[in-house]
């Protein structure tokens, strides 16, 4: 068979080990593997009428060009948030634009037929997308169209439905615990309150587990709106009970006070998501208002998912890749490993 693999959405440590393990196993089983570049943008931008010019959208994978990639974080195939069933007119590939002469600015188009045409032209038998709910949501769309899919879940938020674990979660927690504990140096030296903002759009699991393991005093998550006055009272109690006279609050980026909206900015991406981030500064200002205390504020942001995967994410990535190959070998498509 000819197997394609792609990575979509945010990068996490563990993607490269999954790509390598899938490639090695597939080649050992006698299959051919290609990697689409930039997530779903790869098959969408591939032009069957001009294959030479479109070769930049995929790469033939072998044991040589994937040999070292498992030692690094991120994805060597690169990634994007392209959603082929919801493409604004201005982002349509040039080779497709002539097919929509009546379209106007602001139109959103479903280009799934072009993705299917590209997959057919490249003679792809099955595609293995590695991603979160958005990337795998589009994979489910292709499954409904009748194309063979075997999905691998990844997200540092650990919130893909149907699995207890997603690639990237452990490393994000490991990084967050280390940074929270490092920040104690400055927060404690100045006897201040500390606010540490972590990723977590809708799911607070990364923030909760990191807070628990790092011994943060309080944690605010997306699922539970908080009362700023009560929070201020609690952290001042925490500060007084700490011999070093400081307290730390971890905040997931989707958290928000009771009666307020989530802090967002910018235009929505292809999946309708606007940029999150900044709730930590809001919390900092609220704590200052209610307590009069000086506060140190730090966004961890992309540091949480940068660098090499930890051992758990290495192990899960390799296992998930082999589980995907097991399903492919058995012809069990329309599945997600878990």
mmCIF file with all atom_site columns, C-alpha atoms in Angstrom, residues 148-229:
data_model
loop_
_atom_site.group_PDB
_atom_site.id
_atom_site.type_symbol
_atom_site.label_atom_id
_atom_site.label_alt_id
_atom_site.label_comp_id
_atom_site.label_asym_id
_atom_site.label_entity_id
_atom_site.label_seq_id
_atom_site.pdbx_PDB_ins_code
_atom_site.Cartn_x
_atom_site.Cartn_y
_atom_site.Cartn_z
_atom_site.occupancy
_atom_site.B_iso_or_equiv
_atom_site.pdbx_formal_charge
_atom_site.auth_seq_id
_atom_site.auth_comp_id
_atom_site.auth_asym_id
_atom_site.auth_atom_id
_atom_site.pdbx_PDB_model_num
ATOM 1  C CA . UNK A 1 148 ? -9.532  5.099  4.396  1.00 0.00 ? 148 UNK A CA 1
ATOM 2  C CA . UNK A 1 149 ? -8.316  6.867  7.545  1.00 0.00 ? 149 UNK A CA 1
ATOM 3  C CA . UNK A 1 150 ? -6.426  5.783  10.677 1.00 0.00 ? 150 UNK A CA 1
ATOM 4  C CA . UNK A 1 151 ? -5.944  8.679  13.104 1.00 0.00 ? 151 UNK A CA 1
ATOM 5  C CA . UNK A 1 152 ? -3.411  9.374  15.869 1.00 0.00 ? 152 UNK A CA 1
ATOM 6  C CA . UNK A 1 153 ? -4.405  11.850 18.631 1.00 0.00 ? 153 UNK A CA 1
ATOM 7  C CA . UNK A 1 154 ? -2.056  14.594 19.750 1.00 0.00 ? 154 UNK A CA 1
ATOM 8  C CA . UNK A 1 155 ? -2.572  17.717 21.811 1.00 0.00 ? 155 UNK A CA 1
ATOM 9  C CA . UNK A 1 156 ? -0.872  19.095 24.870 1.00 0.00 ? 156 UNK A CA 1
ATOM 10 C CA . UNK A 1 157 ? -4.348  19.836 26.288 1.00 0.00 ? 157 UNK A CA 1
ATOM 11 C CA . UNK A 1 158 ? -5.089  16.068 26.304 1.00 0.00 ? 158 UNK A CA 1
ATOM 12 C CA . UNK A 1 159 ? -8.687  16.711 25.273 1.00 0.00 ? 159 UNK A CA 1
ATOM 13 C CA . UNK A 1 160 ? -9.309  14.578 22.166 1.00 0.00 ? 160 UNK A CA 1
ATOM 14 C CA . UNK A 1 161 ? -12.492 12.611 22.797 1.00 0.00 ? 161 UNK A CA 1
ATOM 15 C CA . UNK A 1 162 ? -12.151 8.833  22.951 1.00 0.00 ? 162 UNK A CA 1
ATOM 16 C CA . UNK A 1 163 ? -8.661  8.463  24.439 1.00 0.00 ? 163 UNK A CA 1
ATOM 17 C CA . UNK A 1 164 ? -7.154  8.869  27.886 1.00 0.00 ? 164 UNK A CA 1
ATOM 18 C CA . UNK A 1 165 ? -3.874  10.154 26.449 1.00 0.00 ? 165 UNK A CA 1
ATOM 19 C CA . UNK A 1 166 ? -2.723  12.379 23.577 1.00 0.00 ? 166 UNK A CA 1
ATOM 20 C CA . UNK A 1 167 ? 0.846   12.812 22.320 1.00 0.00 ? 167 UNK A CA 1
ATOM 21 C CA . UNK A 1 168 ? 2.404   15.945 23.805 1.00 0.00 ? 168 UNK A CA 1
ATOM 22 C CA . UNK A 1 169 ? 0.598   16.047 27.139 1.00 0.00 ? 169 UNK A CA 1
ATOM 23 C CA . UNK A 1 170 ? 3.337   14.595 29.337 1.00 0.00 ? 170 UNK A CA 1
ATOM 24 C CA . UNK A 1 171 ? 6.064   16.840 27.940 1.00 0.00 ? 171 UNK A CA 1
ATOM 25 C CA . UNK A 1 172 ? 3.866   19.930 28.393 1.00 0.00 ? 172 UNK A CA 1
ATOM 26 C CA . UNK A 1 173 ? 3.324   18.996 32.040 1.00 0.00 ? 173 UNK A CA 1
ATOM 27 C CA . UNK A 1 174 ? 7.026   18.227 32.532 1.00 0.00 ? 174 UNK A CA 1
ATOM 28 C CA . UNK A 1 175 ? 8.010   21.619 31.077 1.00 0.00 ? 175 UNK A CA 1
ATOM 29 C CA . UNK A 1 176 ? 5.357   23.477 33.086 1.00 0.00 ? 176 UNK A CA 1
ATOM 30 C CA . UNK A 1 177 ? 6.361   21.892 36.394 1.00 0.00 ? 177 UNK A CA 1
ATOM 31 C CA . UNK A 1 178 ? 9.996   22.826 35.782 1.00 0.00 ? 178 UNK A CA 1
ATOM 32 C CA . UNK A 1 179 ? 9.187   26.443 34.862 1.00 0.00 ? 179 UNK A CA 1
ATOM 33 C CA . UNK A 1 180 ? 6.760   26.964 37.747 1.00 0.00 ? 180 UNK A CA 1
ATOM 34 C CA . UNK A 1 181 ? 9.399   25.755 40.183 1.00 0.00 ? 181 UNK A CA 1
ATOM 35 C CA . UNK A 1 182 ? 12.075  27.917 38.541 1.00 0.00 ? 182 UNK A CA 1
ATOM 36 C CA . UNK A 1 183 ? 9.860   30.979 38.911 1.00 0.00 ? 183 UNK A CA 1
ATOM 37 C CA . UNK A 1 184 ? 9.788   30.428 42.676 1.00 0.00 ? 184 UNK A CA 1
ATOM 38 C CA . UNK A 1 185 ? 13.289  31.927 42.681 1.00 0.00 ? 185 UNK A CA 1
ATOM 39 C CA . UNK A 1 186 ? 12.113  35.413 41.703 1.00 0.00 ? 186 UNK A CA 1
ATOM 40 C CA . UNK A 1 187 ? 8.615   35.255 43.207 1.00 0.00 ? 187 UNK A CA 1
ATOM 41 C CA . UNK A 1 188 ? 10.006  34.109 46.550 1.00 0.00 ? 188 UNK A CA 1
ATOM 42 C CA . UNK A 1 189 ? 12.954  36.501 46.566 1.00 0.00 ? 189 UNK A CA 1
ATOM 43 C CA . UNK A 1 190 ? 10.591  39.464 46.202 1.00 0.00 ? 190 UNK A CA 1
ATOM 44 C CA . UNK A 1 191 ? 7.894   37.981 48.487 1.00 0.00 ? 191 UNK A CA 1
ATOM 45 C CA . UNK A 1 192 ? 5.233   38.522 45.860 1.00 0.00 ? 192 UNK A CA 1
ATOM 46 C CA . UNK A 1 193 ? 2.259   36.811 44.351 1.00 0.00 ? 193 UNK A CA 1
ATOM 47 C CA . UNK A 1 194 ? 3.057   34.916 41.161 1.00 0.00 ? 194 UNK A CA 1
ATOM 48 C CA . UNK A 1 195 ? 0.707   34.325 38.228 1.00 0.00 ? 195 UNK A CA 1
ATOM 49 C CA . UNK A 1 196 ? 1.791   31.731 35.667 1.00 0.00 ? 196 UNK A CA 1
ATOM 50 C CA . UNK A 1 197 ? -0.318  31.417 32.506 1.00 0.00 ? 197 UNK A CA 1
ATOM 51 C CA . UNK A 1 198 ? -0.406  28.072 30.710 1.00 0.00 ? 198 UNK A CA 1
ATOM 52 C CA . UNK A 1 199 ? -2.007  26.891 27.471 1.00 0.00 ? 199 UNK A CA 1
ATOM 53 C CA . UNK A 1 200 ? -5.459  25.296 27.722 1.00 0.00 ? 200 UNK A CA 1
ATOM 54 C CA . UNK A 1 201 ? -8.262  26.646 25.504 1.00 0.00 ? 201 UNK A CA 1
ATOM 55 C CA . UNK A 1 202 ? -11.193 24.568 26.732 1.00 0.00 ? 202 UNK A CA 1
ATOM 56 C CA . UNK A 1 203 ? -9.507  21.936 28.890 1.00 0.00 ? 203 UNK A CA 1
ATOM 57 C CA . UNK A 1 204 ? -7.759  22.658 32.189 1.00 0.00 ? 204 UNK A CA 1
ATOM 58 C CA . UNK A 1 205 ? -6.090  19.276 32.558 1.00 0.00 ? 205 UNK A CA 1
ATOM 59 C CA . UNK A 1 206 ? -2.577  20.493 31.715 1.00 0.00 ? 206 UNK A CA 1
ATOM 60 C CA . UNK A 1 207 ? -2.858  23.355 34.203 1.00 0.00 ? 207 UNK A CA 1
ATOM 61 C CA . UNK A 1 208 ? -4.373  21.170 36.942 1.00 0.00 ? 208 UNK A CA 1
ATOM 62 C CA . UNK A 1 209 ? -1.803  18.374 36.695 1.00 0.00 ? 209 UNK A CA 1
ATOM 63 C CA . UNK A 1 210 ? 1.095   20.839 36.404 1.00 0.00 ? 210 UNK A CA 1
ATOM 64 C CA . UNK A 1 211 ? -0.171  22.784 39.427 1.00 0.00 ? 211 UNK A CA 1
ATOM 65 C CA . UNK A 1 212 ? -0.565  19.621 41.470 1.00 0.00 ? 212 UNK A CA 1
ATOM 66 C CA . UNK A 1 213 ? 2.918   18.335 40.660 1.00 0.00 ? 213 UNK A CA 1
ATOM 67 C CA . UNK A 1 214 ? 4.627   21.723 41.037 1.00 0.00 ? 214 UNK A CA 1
ATOM 68 C CA . UNK A 1 215 ? 2.801   22.490 44.274 1.00 0.00 ? 215 UNK A CA 1
ATOM 69 C CA . UNK A 1 216 ? 1.208   25.717 43.018 1.00 0.00 ? 216 UNK A CA 1
ATOM 70 C CA . UNK A 1 217 ? -1.126  27.257 45.590 1.00 0.00 ? 217 UNK A CA 1
ATOM 71 C CA . UNK A 1 218 ? -4.137  27.828 43.336 1.00 0.00 ? 218 UNK A CA 1
ATOM 72 C CA . UNK A 1 219 ? -5.180  26.874 39.797 1.00 0.00 ? 219 UNK A CA 1
ATOM 73 C CA . UNK A 1 220 ? -7.742  28.520 37.513 1.00 0.00 ? 220 UNK A CA 1
ATOM 74 C CA . UNK A 1 221 ? -9.117  26.481 34.599 1.00 0.00 ? 221 UNK A CA 1
ATOM 75 C CA . UNK A 1 222 ? -11.320 27.076 31.574 1.00 0.00 ? 222 UNK A CA 1
ATOM 76 C CA . UNK A 1 223 ? -14.145 24.849 32.825 1.00 0.00 ? 223 UNK A CA 1
ATOM 77 C CA . UNK A 1 224 ? -14.805 26.753 36.086 1.00 0.00 ? 224 UNK A CA 1
ATOM 78 C CA . UNK A 1 225 ? -15.294 30.560 36.129 1.00 0.00 ? 225 UNK A CA 1
ATOM 79 C CA . UNK A 1 226 ? -13.637 32.096 39.189 1.00 0.00 ? 226 UNK A CA 1
ATOM 80 C CA . UNK A 1 227 ? -14.516 34.763 41.736 1.00 0.00 ? 227 UNK A CA 1
ATOM 81 C CA . UNK A 1 228 ? -11.639 37.311 41.788 1.00 0.00 ? 228 UNK A CA 1
ATOM 82 C CA . UNK A 1 229 ? -12.379 38.502 45.338 1.00 0.00 ? 229 UNK A CA 1
#
